[in-house]
Amino acid sequence: MQLRNSSARYGLISMLLHWGIALAVYAMFGLGLWMVTLSYYDGWYHQAPELHKSIGIVLMMGLVVRVIWRHISRPPSAPKSHSTLTRVTAAGAHIALYSILFAIFISGYLISTADGKPISVFGLFDVPATLTDAGSQADLAGQIHLWLAWSVVILSALHGLAALKHHFIDKDDTLKRMLGRSSVDSGA
C-alpha cells in the first residue's frame, strides 16, 4: 500500500490519520462525558481530566499534522458519479469538521488554563497558559466546549452515514477509498 494519496484512493498516512483521529475524538467524547460525572472522592476525579487534557493536546497535534499532510498529499478527486451538490456538501462538511475540532481544542485550552497553570502533557512537556487570572472564562469555554463536542460527534456520525450510503446505496468507491480498497486506481 502506498504512503501517499493517489488519484483513486487514500494512502496509508491519510488513512491512519483519519481513523486514528476519529477513534480519538470518540474516545475523548466518552471520557469527557464520564469525567464530569465523577465525585470529588472518586479515584479518577483528578486523573481523568489530566488524561483528557494530555490526549487533547496530542490529538490537536495530530490534526495539525493531518491538515499539513492534506496539503502535501492531496486527497483523491471526488468520483465522477458525485453531483456538484454532493461535492460541495462533502467539502463543506470536511471544513466544518476541521473548524469545529480546532474550536474544541481552543475552548479546551481556555478551560484548562483559566487558573493560569500550564497543561502537563503526560508529564513530558508543558503547554503554557497564555491568560492568567481568567477564571470566568472557564465557565463560558466549558459550555462552548460541550456544545462543540456534541456538534463534532453528530456531524462525524452524519459523515459516516454518508459514506455508508455511498457504499450500500450508490455502490461507489467513496468508502473503499478510505479503507484502501478502491477497485480502480485512476480517475475514480
Coordinates of C-alpha atoms in Angstrom, one line a residue:
M1 CA 0.0 0.0 0.0
Q2 CA 1.3 3.4 -0.9
L3 CA 2.0 6.0 1.7
R4 CA 0.7 9.0 -0.3
N5 CA -2.7 9.5 -1.8
S6 CA -3.3 8.6 -5.4
S7 CA -5.9 9.9 -7.8
A8 CA -8.2 6.9 -6.8
R9 CA -7.6 6.2 -3.2
Y10 CA -6.1 7.5 0.1
G11 CA -2.6 6.5 1.1
L12 CA -1.7 4.8 4.3
I13 CA -0.7 8.0 6.1
S14 CA -4.1 9.7 5.3
M15 CA -6.0 6.6 6.4
L16 CA -4.1 6.3 9.7
L17 CA -4.6 9.9 10.4
H18 CA -8.3 9.8 9.5
W19 CA -9.2 6.6 11.5
G20 CA -6.8 7.5 14.4
I21 CA -8.2 10.9 14.9
A22 CA -11.8 9.6 14.5
L23 CA -11.2 7.0 17.2
A24 CA -9.5 9.5 19.5
V25 CA -12.4 12.0 19.1
Y26 CA -15.0 9.5 20.1
A27 CA -12.8 8.2 23.0
M28 CA -12.3 11.8 24.2
F29 CA -16.1 12.4 23.9
G30 CA -16.8 9.4 26.1
L31 CA -14.0 10.3 28.5
G32 CA -15.3 13.9 28.8
L33 CA -18.9 12.8 29.4
W34 CA -17.7 10.3 32.0
M35 CA -15.3 12.6 33.9
V36 CA -17.9 15.3 34.6
T37 CA -19.9 12.7 36.5
L38 CA -17.1 11.8 38.9
S39 CA -17.5 12.8 42.5
Y40 CA -14.6 14.5 44.3
Y41 CA -13.8 11.3 46.2
D42 CA -13.6 9.2 43.1
G43 CA -10.0 8.0 42.4
W44 CA -10.3 9.3 38.8
Y45 CA -11.5 12.7 39.8
H46 CA -8.1 14.3 39.2
Q47 CA -6.6 11.7 36.8
A48 CA -9.4 11.7 34.2
P49 CA -9.2 15.5 33.4
E50 CA -5.4 15.2 33.2
L51 CA -5.7 12.3 30.8
H52 CA -8.3 14.2 28.8
K53 CA -6.1 17.3 28.6
S54 CA -3.0 15.3 27.5
I55 CA -4.8 13.3 24.9
G56 CA -6.4 16.5 23.7
I57 CA -3.1 18.2 23.1
V58 CA -1.7 15.1 21.3
L59 CA -5.0 15.0 19.2
M60 CA -4.6 18.7 18.3
M61 CA -1.0 18.0 17.1
G62 CA -2.3 15.0 15.1
L63 CA -4.9 17.3 13.5
V64 CA -2.3 19.9 12.6
V65 CA -0.2 17.1 11.0
R66 CA -3.3 15.9 9.1
V67 CA -4.0 19.4 7.7
I68 CA -0.4 19.7 6.7
W69 CA -0.4 16.3 5.1
R70 CA -3.6 17.1 3.3
H71 CA -1.7 19.9 1.5
I72 CA 1.4 17.8 0.9
S73 CA -0.6 14.7 -0.4
R74 CA -3.8 16.0 -1.9
P75 CA -6.9 13.8 -1.4
P76 CA -8.2 11.9 -4.4
S77 CA -10.8 13.8 -6.6
A78 CA -14.4 13.0 -5.9
P79 CA -15.8 10.2 -8.0
K80 CA -17.2 11.4 -11.3
S81 CA -20.6 10.0 -10.3
H82 CA -20.9 12.6 -7.5
S83 CA -23.1 15.5 -8.3
T84 CA -22.0 19.1 -7.8
L85 CA -24.2 19.3 -4.7
T86 CA -22.6 16.2 -3.2
R87 CA -19.1 17.5 -3.9
V88 CA -19.9 20.9 -2.3
T89 CA -21.7 19.3 0.7
A90 CA -18.7 17.0 1.3
A91 CA -16.2 19.8 1.1
G92 CA -18.3 21.9 3.5
A93 CA -18.6 19.0 5.9
H94 CA -14.9 18.5 5.9
I95 CA -14.2 22.2 6.5
A96 CA -16.9 22.2 9.3
L97 CA -15.3 19.1 11.0
Y98 CA -11.8 20.6 10.9
S99 CA -13.1 24.0 12.1
I100 CA -15.1 22.5 15.0
L101 CA -12.2 20.3 16.1
F102 CA -9.9 23.3 16.2
A103 CA -12.5 25.3 18.1
I104 CA -12.9 22.4 20.6
F105 CA -9.1 22.5 21.2
I106 CA -9.2 26.2 21.8
S107 CA -12.1 26.0 24.2
G108 CA -10.4 23.1 26.0
Y109 CA -7.2 25.1 26.3
L110 CA -9.1 28.0 27.7
I111 CA -10.9 25.8 30.3
S112 CA -7.6 24.1 31.3
T113 CA -5.5 27.3 31.6
A114 CA -8.1 29.6 33.2
D115 CA -6.3 29.3 36.5
G116 CA -3.0 30.4 34.9
K117 CA -1.4 27.0 35.2
P118 CA 0.2 25.2 32.2
I119 CA -1.1 21.9 30.8
S120 CA 1.2 19.0 31.5
V121 CA 1.1 16.5 28.6
F122 CA 1.7 13.1 30.1
G123 CA 4.5 14.7 32.2
L124 CA 6.6 15.0 29.1
F125 CA 6.2 18.7 28.4
D126 CA 4.0 21.6 29.4
V127 CA 1.8 23.8 27.3
P128 CA 2.0 27.3 28.9
A129 CA -1.1 29.3 30.0
T130 CA -1.3 32.5 27.9
L131 CA -4.0 34.1 30.0
T132 CA -3.8 34.4 33.8
D133 CA -6.5 35.0 36.3
A134 CA -9.3 34.4 33.8
G135 CA -11.5 32.2 36.0
S136 CA -14.7 33.4 34.4
Q137 CA -13.5 32.2 31.0
A138 CA -13.7 28.6 32.2
D139 CA -17.5 28.5 32.6
L140 CA -18.2 30.0 29.1
A141 CA -15.4 28.0 27.5
G142 CA -16.8 24.9 29.2
Q143 CA -20.3 25.4 27.7
I144 CA -18.8 26.1 24.3
H145 CA -16.6 23.0 24.6
L146 CA -19.6 20.8 25.4
W147 CA -21.7 22.1 22.5
L148 CA -18.9 21.8 20.0
A149 CA -18.1 18.3 21.2
W150 CA -21.7 17.2 20.6
S151 CA -21.6 19.0 17.2
V152 CA -18.5 17.2 16.0
V153 CA -19.9 13.8 17.1
I154 CA -23.2 14.4 15.3
L155 CA -21.5 15.8 12.2
S156 CA -19.0 13.0 12.1
A157 CA -21.8 10.4 12.5
L158 CA -23.6 12.0 9.5
H159 CA -20.2 11.8 7.7
G160 CA -20.1 8.1 8.4
L161 CA -23.7 7.6 7.4
A162 CA -23.0 9.4 4.1
A163 CA -20.0 7.1 3.5
L164 CA -22.3 4.0 4.2
K165 CA -24.9 5.5 1.8
H166 CA -22.3 5.8 -0.9
H167 CA -21.2 2.2 -0.3
F168 CA -24.5 0.4 0.0
I169 CA -27.0 2.5 -2.0
D170 CA -24.9 4.4 -4.6
K171 CA -22.4 1.4 -4.8
D172 CA -19.5 3.7 -5.5
D173 CA -15.9 3.6 -4.1
T174 CA -16.2 6.5 -1.6
L175 CA -15.9 4.3 1.5
K176 CA -13.5 1.8 -0.1
R177 CA -11.0 4.6 -0.9
M178 CA -10.7 5.4 2.8
L179 CA -10.3 1.7 3.5
G180 CA -7.5 1.3 0.9
R181 CA -9.7 -1.0 -1.2
S182 CA -10.7 1.2 -4.2
S183 CA -11.5 -1.1 -7.2
V184 CA -9.9 1.3 -9.7
D185 CA -6.6 3.2 -9.4
S186 CA -7.3 6.0 -11.8
G187 CA -10.0 8.7 -12.1
A188 CA -12.4 7.1 -9.6

